[in-house]
PDB file of C-alpha atoms in Angstrom:
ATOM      1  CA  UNK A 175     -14.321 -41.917 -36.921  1.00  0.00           C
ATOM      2  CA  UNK A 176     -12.621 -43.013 -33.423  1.00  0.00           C
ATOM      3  CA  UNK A 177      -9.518 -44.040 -35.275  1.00  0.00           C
ATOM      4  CA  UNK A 178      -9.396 -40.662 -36.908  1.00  0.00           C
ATOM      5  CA  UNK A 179      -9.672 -38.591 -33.789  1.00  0.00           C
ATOM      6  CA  UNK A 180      -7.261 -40.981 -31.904  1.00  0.00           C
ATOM      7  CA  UNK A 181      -4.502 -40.097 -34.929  1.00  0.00           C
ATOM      8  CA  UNK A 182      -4.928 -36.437 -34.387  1.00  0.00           C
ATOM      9  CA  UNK A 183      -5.490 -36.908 -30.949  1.00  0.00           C
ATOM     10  CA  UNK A 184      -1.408 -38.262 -31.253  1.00  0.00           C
ATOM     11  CA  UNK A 185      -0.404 -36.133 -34.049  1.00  0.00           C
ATOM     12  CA  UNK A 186      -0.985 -33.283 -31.568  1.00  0.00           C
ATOM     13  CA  UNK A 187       1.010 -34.379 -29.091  1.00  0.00           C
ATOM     14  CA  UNK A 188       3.962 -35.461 -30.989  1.00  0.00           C
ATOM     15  CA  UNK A 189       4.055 -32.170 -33.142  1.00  0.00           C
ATOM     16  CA  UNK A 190       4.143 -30.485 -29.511  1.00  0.00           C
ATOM     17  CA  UNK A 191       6.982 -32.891 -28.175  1.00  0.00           C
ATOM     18  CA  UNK A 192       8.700 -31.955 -31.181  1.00  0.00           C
ATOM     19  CA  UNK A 193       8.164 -28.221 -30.167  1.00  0.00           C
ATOM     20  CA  UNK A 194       9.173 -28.821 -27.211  1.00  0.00           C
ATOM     21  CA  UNK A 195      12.148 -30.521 -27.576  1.00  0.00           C
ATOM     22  CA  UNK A 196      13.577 -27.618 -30.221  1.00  0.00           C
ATOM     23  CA  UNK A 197      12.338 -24.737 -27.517  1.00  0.00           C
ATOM     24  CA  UNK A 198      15.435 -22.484 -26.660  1.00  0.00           C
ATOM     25  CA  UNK A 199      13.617 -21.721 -23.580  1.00  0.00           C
ATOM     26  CA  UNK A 200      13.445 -25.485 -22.630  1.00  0.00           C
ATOM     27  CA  UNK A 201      17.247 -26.314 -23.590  1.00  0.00           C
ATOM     28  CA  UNK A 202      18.273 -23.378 -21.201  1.00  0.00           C
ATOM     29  CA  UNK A 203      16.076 -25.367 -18.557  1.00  0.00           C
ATOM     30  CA  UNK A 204      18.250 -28.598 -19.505  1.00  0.00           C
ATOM     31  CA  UNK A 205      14.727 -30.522 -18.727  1.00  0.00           C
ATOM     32  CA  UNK A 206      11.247 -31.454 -19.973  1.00  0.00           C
ATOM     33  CA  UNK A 207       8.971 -31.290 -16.482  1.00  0.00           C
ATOM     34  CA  UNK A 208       9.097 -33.550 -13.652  1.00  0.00           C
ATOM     35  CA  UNK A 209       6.568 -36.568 -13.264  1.00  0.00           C
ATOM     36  CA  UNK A 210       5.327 -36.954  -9.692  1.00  0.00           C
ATOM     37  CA  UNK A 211       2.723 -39.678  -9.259  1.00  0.00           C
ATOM     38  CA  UNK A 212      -0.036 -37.842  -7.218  1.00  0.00           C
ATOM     39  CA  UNK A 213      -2.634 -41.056  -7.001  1.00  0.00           C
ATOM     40  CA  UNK A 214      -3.208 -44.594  -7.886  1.00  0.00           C
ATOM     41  CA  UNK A 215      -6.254 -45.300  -9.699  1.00  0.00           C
ATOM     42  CA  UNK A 216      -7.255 -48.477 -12.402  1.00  0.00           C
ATOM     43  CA  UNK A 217      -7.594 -48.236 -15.767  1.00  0.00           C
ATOM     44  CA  UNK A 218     -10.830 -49.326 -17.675  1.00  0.00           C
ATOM     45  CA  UNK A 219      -9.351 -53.244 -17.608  1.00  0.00           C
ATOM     46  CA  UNK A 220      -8.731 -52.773 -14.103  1.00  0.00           C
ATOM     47  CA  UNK A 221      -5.042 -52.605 -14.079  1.00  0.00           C
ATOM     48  CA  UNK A 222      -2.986 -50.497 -11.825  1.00  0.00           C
ATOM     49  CA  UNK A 223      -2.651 -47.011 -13.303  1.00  0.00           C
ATOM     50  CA  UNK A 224      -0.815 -43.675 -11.614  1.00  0.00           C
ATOM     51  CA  UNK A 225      -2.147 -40.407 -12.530  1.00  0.00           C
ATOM     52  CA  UNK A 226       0.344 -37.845 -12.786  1.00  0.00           C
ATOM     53  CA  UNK A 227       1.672 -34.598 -12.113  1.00  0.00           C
ATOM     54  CA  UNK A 228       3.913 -32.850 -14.705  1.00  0.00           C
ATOM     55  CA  UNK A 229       5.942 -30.140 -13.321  1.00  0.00           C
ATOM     56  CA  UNK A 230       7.612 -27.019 -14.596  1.00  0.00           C
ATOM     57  CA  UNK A 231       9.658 -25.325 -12.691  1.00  0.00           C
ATOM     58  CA  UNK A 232      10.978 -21.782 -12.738  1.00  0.00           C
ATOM     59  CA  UNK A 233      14.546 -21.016 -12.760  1.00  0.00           C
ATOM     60  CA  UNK A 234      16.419 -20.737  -9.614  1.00  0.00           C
ATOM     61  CA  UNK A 235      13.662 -22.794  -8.005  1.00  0.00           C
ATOM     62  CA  UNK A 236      14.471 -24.201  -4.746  1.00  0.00           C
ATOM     63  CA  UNK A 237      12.796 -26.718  -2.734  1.00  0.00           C
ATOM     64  CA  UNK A 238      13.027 -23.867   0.357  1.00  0.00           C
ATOM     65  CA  UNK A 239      11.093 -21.738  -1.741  1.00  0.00           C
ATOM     66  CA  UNK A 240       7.197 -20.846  -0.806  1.00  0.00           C
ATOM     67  CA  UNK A 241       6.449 -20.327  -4.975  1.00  0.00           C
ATOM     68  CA  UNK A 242       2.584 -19.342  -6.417  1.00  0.00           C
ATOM     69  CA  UNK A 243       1.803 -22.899  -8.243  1.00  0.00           C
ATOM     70  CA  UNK A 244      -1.085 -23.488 -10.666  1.00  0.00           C
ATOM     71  CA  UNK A 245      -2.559 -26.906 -11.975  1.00  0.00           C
ATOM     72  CA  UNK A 246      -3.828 -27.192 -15.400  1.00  0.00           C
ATOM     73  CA  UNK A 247      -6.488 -29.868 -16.292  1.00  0.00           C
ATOM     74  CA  UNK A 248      -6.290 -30.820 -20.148  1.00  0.00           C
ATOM     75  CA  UNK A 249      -9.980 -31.095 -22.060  1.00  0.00           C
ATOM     76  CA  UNK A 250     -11.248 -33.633 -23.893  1.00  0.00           C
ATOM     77  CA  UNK A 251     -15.076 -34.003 -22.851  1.00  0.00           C
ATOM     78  CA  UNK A 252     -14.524 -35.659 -19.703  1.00  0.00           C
ATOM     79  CA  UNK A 253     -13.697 -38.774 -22.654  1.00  0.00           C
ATOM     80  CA  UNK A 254     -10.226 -38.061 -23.529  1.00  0.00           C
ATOM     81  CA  UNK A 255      -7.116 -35.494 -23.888  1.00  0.00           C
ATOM     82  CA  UNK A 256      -3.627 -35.226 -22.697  1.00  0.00           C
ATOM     83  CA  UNK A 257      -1.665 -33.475 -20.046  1.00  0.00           C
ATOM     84  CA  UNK A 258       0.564 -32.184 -22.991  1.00  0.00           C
ATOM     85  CA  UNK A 259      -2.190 -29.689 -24.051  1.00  0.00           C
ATOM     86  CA  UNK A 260      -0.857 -27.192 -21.204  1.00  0.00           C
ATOM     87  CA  UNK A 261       2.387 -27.895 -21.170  1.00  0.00           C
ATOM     88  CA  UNK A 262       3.428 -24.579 -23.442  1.00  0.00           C
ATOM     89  CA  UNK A 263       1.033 -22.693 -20.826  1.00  0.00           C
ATOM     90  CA  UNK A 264       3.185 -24.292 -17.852  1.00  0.00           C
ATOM     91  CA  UNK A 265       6.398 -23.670 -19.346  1.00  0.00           C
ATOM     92  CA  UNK A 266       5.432 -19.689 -20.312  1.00  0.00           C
ATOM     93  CA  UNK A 267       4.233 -19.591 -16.743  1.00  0.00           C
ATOM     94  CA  UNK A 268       6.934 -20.651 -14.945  1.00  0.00           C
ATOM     95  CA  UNK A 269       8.935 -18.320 -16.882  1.00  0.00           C
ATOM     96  CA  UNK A 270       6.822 -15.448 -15.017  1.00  0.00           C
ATOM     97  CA  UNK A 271       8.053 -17.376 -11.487  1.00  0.00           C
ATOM     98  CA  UNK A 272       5.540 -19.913 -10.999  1.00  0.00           C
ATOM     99  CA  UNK A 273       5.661 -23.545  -9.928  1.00  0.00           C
ATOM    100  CA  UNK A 274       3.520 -24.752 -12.925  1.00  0.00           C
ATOM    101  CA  UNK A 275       1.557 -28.189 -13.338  1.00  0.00           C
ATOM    102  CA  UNK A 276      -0.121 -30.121 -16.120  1.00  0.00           C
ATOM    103  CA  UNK A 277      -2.230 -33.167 -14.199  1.00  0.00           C
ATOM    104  CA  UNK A 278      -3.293 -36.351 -15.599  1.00  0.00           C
ATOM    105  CA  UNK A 279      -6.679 -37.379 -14.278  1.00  0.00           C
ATOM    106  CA  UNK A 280      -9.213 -40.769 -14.902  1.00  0.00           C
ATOM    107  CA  UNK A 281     -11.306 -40.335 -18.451  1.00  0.00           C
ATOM    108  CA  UNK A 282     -13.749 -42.102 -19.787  1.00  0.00           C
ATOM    109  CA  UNK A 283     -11.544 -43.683 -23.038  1.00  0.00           C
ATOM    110  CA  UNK A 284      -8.655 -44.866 -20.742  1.00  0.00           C
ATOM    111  CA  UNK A 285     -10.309 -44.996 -17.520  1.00  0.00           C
ATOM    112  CA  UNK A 286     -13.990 -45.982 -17.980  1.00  0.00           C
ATOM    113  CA  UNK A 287     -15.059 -43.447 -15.262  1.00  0.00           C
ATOM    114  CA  UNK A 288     -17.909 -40.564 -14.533  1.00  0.00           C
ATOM    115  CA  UNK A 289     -17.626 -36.442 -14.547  1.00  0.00           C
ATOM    116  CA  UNK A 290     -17.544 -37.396 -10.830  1.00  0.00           C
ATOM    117  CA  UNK A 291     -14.193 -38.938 -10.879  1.00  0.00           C
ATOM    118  CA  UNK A 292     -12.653 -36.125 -12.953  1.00  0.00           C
ATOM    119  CA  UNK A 293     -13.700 -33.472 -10.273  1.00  0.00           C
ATOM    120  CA  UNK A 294     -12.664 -36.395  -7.823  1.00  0.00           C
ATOM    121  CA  UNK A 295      -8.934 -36.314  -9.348  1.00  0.00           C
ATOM    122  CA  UNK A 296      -8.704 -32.865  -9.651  1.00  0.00           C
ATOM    123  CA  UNK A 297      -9.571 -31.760  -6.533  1.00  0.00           C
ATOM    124  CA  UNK A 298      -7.143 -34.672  -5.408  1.00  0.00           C
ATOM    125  CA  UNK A 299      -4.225 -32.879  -7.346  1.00  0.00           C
ATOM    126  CA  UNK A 300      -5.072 -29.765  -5.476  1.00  0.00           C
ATOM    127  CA  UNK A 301      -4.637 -31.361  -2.098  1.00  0.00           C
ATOM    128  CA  UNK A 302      -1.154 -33.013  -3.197  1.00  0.00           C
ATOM    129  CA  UNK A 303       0.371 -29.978  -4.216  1.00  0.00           C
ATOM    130  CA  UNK A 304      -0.815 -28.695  -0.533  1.00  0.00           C
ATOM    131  CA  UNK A 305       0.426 -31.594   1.389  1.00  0.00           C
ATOM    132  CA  UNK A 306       3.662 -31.614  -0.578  1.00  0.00           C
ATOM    133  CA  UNK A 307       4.307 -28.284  -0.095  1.00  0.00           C
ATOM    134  CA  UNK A 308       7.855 -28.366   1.497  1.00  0.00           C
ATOM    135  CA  UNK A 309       9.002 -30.756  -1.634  1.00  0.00           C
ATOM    136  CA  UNK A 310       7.662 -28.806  -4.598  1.00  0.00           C
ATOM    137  CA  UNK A 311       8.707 -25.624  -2.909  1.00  0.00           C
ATOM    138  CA  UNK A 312       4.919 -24.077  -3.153  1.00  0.00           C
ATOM    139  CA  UNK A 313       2.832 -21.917  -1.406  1.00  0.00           C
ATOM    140  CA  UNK A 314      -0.143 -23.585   0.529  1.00  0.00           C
ATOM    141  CA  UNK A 315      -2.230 -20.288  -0.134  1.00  0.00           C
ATOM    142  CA  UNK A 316      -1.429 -19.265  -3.769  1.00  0.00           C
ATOM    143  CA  UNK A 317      -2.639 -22.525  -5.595  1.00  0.00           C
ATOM    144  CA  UNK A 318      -4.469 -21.689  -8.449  1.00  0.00           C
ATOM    145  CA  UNK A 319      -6.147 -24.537 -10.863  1.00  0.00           C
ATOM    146  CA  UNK A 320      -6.912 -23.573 -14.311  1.00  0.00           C
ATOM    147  CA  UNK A 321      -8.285 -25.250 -17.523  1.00  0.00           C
ATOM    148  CA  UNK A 322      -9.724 -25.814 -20.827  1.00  0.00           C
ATOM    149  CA  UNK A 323     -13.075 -27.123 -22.054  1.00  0.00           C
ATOM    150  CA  UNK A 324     -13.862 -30.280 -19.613  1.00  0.00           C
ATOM    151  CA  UNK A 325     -10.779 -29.456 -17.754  1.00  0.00           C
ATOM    152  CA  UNK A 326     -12.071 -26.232 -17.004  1.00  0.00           C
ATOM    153  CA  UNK A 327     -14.919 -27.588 -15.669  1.00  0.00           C
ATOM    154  CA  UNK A 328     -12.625 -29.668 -13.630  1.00  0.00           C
ATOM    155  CA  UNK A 329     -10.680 -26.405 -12.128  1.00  0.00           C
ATOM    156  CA  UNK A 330     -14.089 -24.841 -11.706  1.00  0.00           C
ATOM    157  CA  UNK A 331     -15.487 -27.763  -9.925  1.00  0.00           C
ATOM    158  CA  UNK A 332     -12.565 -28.262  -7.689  1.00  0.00           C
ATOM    159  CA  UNK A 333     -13.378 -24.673  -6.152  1.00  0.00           C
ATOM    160  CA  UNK A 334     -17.449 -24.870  -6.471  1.00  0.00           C
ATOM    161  CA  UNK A 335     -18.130 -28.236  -6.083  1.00  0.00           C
ATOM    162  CA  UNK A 336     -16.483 -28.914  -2.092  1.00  0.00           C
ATOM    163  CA  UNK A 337     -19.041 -32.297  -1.529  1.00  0.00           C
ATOM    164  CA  UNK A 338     -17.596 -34.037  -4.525  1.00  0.00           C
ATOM    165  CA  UNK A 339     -14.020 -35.844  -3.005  1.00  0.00           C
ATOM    166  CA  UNK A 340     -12.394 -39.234  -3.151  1.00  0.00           C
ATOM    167  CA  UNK A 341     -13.292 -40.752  -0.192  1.00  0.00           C
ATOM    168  CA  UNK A 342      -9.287 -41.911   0.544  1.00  0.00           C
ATOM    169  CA  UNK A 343      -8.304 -38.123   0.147  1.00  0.00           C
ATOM    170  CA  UNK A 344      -7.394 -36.584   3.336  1.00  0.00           C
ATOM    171  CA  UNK A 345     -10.211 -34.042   3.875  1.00  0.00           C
ATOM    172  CA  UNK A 346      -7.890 -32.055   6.217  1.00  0.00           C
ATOM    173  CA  UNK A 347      -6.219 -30.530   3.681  1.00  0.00           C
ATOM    174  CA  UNK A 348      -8.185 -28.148   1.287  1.00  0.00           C
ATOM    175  CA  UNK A 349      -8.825 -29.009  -2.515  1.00  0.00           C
ATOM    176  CA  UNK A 350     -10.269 -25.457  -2.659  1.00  0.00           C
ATOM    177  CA  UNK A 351      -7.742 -23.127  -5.172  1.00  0.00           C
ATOM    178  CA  UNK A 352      -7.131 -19.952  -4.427  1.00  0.00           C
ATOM    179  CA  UNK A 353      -8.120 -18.733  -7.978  1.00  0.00           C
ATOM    180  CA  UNK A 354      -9.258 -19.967 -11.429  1.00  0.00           C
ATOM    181  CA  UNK A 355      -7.651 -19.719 -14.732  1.00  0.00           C
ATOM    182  CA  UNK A 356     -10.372 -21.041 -17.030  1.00  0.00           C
ATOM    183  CA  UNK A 357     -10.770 -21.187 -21.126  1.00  0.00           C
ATOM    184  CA  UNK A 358     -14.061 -22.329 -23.059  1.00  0.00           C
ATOM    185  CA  UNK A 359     -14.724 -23.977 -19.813  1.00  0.00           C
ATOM    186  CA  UNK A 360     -18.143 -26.240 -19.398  1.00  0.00           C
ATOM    187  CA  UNK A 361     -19.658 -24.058 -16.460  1.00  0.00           C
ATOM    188  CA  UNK A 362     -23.018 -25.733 -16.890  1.00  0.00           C
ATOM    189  CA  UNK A 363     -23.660 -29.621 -16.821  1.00  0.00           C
ATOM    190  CA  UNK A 364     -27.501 -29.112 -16.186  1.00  0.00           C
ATOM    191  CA  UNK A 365     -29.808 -30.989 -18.593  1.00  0.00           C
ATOM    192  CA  UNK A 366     -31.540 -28.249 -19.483  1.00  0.00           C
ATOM    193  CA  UNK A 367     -29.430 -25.806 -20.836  1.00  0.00           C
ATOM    194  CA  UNK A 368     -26.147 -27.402 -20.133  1.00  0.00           C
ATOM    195  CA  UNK A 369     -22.882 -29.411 -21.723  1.00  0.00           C
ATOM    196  CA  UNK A 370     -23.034 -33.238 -21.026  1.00  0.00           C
ATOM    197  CA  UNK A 371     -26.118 -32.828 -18.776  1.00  0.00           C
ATOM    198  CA  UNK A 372     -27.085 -36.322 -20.279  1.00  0.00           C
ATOM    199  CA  UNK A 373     -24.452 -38.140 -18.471  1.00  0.00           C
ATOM    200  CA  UNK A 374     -24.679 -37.018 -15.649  1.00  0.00           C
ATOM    201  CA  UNK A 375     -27.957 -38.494 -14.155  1.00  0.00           C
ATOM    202  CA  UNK A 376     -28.701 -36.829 -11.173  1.00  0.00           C
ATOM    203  CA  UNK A 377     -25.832 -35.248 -10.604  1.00  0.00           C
ATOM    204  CA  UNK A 378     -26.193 -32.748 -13.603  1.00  0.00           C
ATOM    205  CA  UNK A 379     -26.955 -29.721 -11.476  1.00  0.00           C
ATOM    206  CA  UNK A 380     -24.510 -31.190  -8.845  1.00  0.00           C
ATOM    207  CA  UNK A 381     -21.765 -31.038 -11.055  1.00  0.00           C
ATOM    208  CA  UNK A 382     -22.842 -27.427 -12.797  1.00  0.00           C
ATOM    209  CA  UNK A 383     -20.388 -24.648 -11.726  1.00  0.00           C
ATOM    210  CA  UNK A 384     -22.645 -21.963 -12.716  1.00  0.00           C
ATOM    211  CA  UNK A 385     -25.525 -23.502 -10.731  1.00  0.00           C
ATOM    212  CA  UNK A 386     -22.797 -23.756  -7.486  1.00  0.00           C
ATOM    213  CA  UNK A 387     -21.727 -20.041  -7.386  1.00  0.00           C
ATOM    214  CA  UNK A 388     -21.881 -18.525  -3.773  1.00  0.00           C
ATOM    215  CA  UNK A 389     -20.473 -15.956  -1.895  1.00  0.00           C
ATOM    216  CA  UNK A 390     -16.743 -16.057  -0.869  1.00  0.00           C
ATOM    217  CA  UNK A 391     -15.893 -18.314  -3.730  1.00  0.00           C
ATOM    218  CA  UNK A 392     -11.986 -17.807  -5.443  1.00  0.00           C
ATOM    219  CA  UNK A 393     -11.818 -15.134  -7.848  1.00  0.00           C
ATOM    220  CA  UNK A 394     -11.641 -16.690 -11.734  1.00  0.00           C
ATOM    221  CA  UNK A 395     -10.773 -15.070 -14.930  1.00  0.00           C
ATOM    222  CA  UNK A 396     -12.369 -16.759 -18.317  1.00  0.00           C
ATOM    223  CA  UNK A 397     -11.495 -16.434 -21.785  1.00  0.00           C
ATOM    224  CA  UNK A 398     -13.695 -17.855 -24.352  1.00  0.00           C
ATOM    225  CA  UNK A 399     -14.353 -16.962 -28.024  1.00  0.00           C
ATOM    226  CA  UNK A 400     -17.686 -15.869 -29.364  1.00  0.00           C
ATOM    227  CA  UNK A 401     -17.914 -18.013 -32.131  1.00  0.00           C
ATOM    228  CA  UNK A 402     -17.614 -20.615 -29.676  1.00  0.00           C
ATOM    229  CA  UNK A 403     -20.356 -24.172 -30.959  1.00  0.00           C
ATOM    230  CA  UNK A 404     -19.459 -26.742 -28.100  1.00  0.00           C
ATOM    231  CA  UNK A 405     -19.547 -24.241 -25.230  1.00  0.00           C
ATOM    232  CA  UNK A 406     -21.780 -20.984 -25.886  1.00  0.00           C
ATOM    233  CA  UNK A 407     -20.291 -17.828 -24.537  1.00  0.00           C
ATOM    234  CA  UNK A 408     -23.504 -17.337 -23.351  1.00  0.00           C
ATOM    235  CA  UNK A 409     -23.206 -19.900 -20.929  1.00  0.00           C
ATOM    236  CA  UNK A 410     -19.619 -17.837 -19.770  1.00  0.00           C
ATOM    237  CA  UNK A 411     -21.720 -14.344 -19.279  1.00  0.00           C
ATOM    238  CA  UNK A 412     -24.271 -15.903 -17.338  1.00  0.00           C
ATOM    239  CA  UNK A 413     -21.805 -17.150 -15.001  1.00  0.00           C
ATOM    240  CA  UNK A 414     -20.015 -13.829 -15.047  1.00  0.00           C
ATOM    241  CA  UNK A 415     -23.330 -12.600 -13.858  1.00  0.00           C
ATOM    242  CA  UNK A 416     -24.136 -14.978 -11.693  1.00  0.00           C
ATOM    243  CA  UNK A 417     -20.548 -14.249  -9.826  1.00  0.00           C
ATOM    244  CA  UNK A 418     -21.566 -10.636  -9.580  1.00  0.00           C
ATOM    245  CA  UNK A 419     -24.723 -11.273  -8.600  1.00  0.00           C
ATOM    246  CA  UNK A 420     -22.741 -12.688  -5.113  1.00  0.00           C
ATOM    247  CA  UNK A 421     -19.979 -10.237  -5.155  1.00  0.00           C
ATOM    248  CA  UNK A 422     -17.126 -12.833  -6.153  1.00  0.00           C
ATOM    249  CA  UNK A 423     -14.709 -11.502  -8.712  1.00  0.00           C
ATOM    250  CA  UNK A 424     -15.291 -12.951 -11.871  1.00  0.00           C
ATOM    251  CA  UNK A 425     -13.258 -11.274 -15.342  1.00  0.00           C
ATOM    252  CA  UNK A 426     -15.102 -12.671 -18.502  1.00  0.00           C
ATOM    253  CA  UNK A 427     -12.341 -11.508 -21.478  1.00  0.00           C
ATOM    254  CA  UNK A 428     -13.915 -12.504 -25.073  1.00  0.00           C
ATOM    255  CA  UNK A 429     -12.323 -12.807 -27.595  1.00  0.00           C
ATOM    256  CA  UNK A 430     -14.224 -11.883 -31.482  1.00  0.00           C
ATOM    257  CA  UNK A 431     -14.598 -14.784 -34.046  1.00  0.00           C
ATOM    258  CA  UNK A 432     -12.584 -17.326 -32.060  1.00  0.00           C
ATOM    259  CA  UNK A 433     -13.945 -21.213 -32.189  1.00  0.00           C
ATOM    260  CA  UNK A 434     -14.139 -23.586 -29.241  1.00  0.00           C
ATOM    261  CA  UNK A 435     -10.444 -24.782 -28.370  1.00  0.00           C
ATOM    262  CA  UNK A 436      -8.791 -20.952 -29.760  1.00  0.00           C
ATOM    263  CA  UNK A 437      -6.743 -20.610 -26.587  1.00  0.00           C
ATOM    264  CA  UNK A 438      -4.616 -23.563 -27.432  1.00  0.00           C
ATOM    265  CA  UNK A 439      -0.603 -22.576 -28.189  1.00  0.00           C
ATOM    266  CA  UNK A 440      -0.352 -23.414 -32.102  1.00  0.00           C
ATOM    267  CA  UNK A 441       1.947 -26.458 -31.737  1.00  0.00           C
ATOM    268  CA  UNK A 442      -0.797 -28.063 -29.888  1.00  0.00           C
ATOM    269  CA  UNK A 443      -3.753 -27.199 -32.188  1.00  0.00           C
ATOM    270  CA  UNK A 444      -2.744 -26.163 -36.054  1.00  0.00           C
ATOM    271  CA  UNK A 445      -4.012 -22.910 -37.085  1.00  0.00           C
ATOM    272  CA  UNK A 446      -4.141 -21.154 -34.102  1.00  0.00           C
ATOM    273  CA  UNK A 447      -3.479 -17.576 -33.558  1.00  0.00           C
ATOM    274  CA  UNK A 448      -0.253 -17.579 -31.601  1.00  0.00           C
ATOM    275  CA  UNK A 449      -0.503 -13.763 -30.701  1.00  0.00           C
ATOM    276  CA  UNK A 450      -3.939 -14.971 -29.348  1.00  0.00           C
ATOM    277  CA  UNK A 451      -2.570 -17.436 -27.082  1.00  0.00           C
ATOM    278  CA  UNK A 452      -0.035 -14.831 -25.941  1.00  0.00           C
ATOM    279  CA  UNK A 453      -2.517 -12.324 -25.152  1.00  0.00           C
ATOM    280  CA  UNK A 454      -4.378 -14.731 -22.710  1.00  0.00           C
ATOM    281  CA  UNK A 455      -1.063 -15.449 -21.441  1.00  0.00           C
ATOM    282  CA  UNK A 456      -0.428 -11.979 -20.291  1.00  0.00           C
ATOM    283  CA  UNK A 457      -3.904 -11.550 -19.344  1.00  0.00           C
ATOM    284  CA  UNK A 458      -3.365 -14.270 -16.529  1.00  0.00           C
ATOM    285  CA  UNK A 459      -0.215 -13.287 -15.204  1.00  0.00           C
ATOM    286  CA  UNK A 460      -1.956  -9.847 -14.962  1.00  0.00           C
ATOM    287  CA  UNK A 461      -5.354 -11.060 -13.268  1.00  0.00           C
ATOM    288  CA  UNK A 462      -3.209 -13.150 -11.309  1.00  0.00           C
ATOM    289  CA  UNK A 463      -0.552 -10.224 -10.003  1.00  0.00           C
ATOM    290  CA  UNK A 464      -4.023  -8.114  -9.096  1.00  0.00           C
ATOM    291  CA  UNK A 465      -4.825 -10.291  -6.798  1.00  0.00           C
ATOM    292  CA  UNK A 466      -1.010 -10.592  -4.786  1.00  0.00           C
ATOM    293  CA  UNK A 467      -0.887 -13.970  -6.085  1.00  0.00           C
ATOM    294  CA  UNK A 468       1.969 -13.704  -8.348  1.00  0.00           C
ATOM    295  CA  UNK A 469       4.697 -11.095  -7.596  1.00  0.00           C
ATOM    296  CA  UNK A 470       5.235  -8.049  -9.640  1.00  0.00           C
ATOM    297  CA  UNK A 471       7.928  -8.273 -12.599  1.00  0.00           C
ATOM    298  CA  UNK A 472      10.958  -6.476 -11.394  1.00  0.00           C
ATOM    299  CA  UNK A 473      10.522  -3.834 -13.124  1.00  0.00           C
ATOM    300  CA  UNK A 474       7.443  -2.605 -11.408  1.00  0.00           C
ATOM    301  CA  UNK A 475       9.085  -3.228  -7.744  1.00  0.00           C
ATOM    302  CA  UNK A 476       9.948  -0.775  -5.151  1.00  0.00           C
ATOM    303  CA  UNK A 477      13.170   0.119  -5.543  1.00  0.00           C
ATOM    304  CA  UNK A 478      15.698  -0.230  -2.061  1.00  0.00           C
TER     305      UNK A 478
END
């Protein structure tokens, strides 16, 4: 059975590389993203290993400019997945102006880590794209972090969960995003009525987004599909709730028969709905414009 999910686990990704490659969009860009190396970590033999950052950036990006950025963390169950997952996300993003960025972070298959070290490594992303501000041409105050499944657990985490860092992070600089992009995310890890509460230990309610909702938190948007098994959209509705029940701004879009995993472009997971995907494309850019964190399309700007 591992075998067999390993071979689809690859046939995904090279059907998307081949995507990729034959993208008009991406020969116009002359480039697939750039690889940054945003931490060194050790692999489950303990061997040297450097996470990643895969970048997409807009056109007529400059390293002078102060662009929105958002990090997407790939899902996988906390066990697996690949950065390629988001990359047709980052690459439709950027499109819209945005410094976009799939991250690599430890898992359990490659890695031989916790939850904890996920929410370690993403929250370590966030605070590289800060530090490195002036090189990736970013601004500090419009990083959003975004996610699917486990990896939206991660980008949920990263903004609920502020006691849960790698201790060689520099603390000065905030691993808090300014906003959350999340799909079929895991919001609760409690034993009870959780995903993965099991594995957890003691840290199940630790780790549980929708037990860590407080006041002031960043604003989110969620999509997840009603005919979801692995993550009930009940779970998403009670965190909508819970986010009102604080006044933080929480959009909960559903979306009518669609399975766990529905929000994934159709080169990534066969069978997909591409004018799906789309929609929760342009849902984004406009949850993420409502908030001045992405500017308006020239169309709808003042004129001189």
């Amino acid at each position: 059975m591992r075998n067999r999910l390993i071979s689809k686990s690859v046939m995904a990704v090279l059907i998307l590389h081949l995507w990729l490659a034959a993208s008009p969009a991406l020969a116009e860009n002359e480039a697939p993203p750039v690889e940054v190396v945003y931490k060194q970590v050790v692999d489950a033999e303990g061997e040297p290993y450097d996470l990643r950052l895969h970048i997409f950036y807009p056109e007529g990006w400059s390293a002078d400019d102060a662009r929105p950025a958002i990090v997407f963390y790939f899902g996988g169950g906390w066990n697996g997945g690949q950065p390629e997952q988001f990359f047709p996300h980052c690459r439709d993003l950027a499109a819209h102006g945005m410094v976009a960025i799939s991250a690599d972070y430890r898992v359990r298959s490659r890695h031989g880590t916790s939850p904890i070290a996920c929410v370690e490594d993403g929250r370590s992303a966030i605070r590289y794209l800060r530090a490195h501000a002036d090189e990736l041409g970013i601004d500090v105050d419009r990083v959003i972090a975004g996610g699917g499944s486990a990896g939206g657990h991660v980008a949920a985490a990263s903004a609920l969960c502020d006691d849960i860092n790698d201790p060689a992070d520099d603390a000065e600089v905030s691993a808090t995003p300014n906003a959350l992009v999340l799909f079929n995310p895991v919001l609760d890890t409690s034993r009870q009525s959780g995903f993965g509460g099991n594995r957890l230990g003691d840290d199940h309610l630790r780790l549980s987004p929708v037990h860590r909702v407080s006041q002031g938190q960043p604003a989110s948007i969620v999509f997840h599909g009603d005919a979801d098994r692995t993550v009930p959209i009940s779970v998403a509705r009670r965190f909508a709730e819970a986010c009102e029940g604080v006044g933080a701004r929480s959009e909960l879009v559903e979306y009518e028969g669609q399975p766990h995993g529905f929000f994934n472009h159709p080169a990534f997971r066969r069978g997909n709905d591409l004018s799906v995907y789309t929609d929760t494309i342009e849902r984004t850019v406009t949850f993420l414009r409502s908030l001045d964190l992405l500017e308006p399309a020239e169309a709808d700007q003042p004129g001189d």
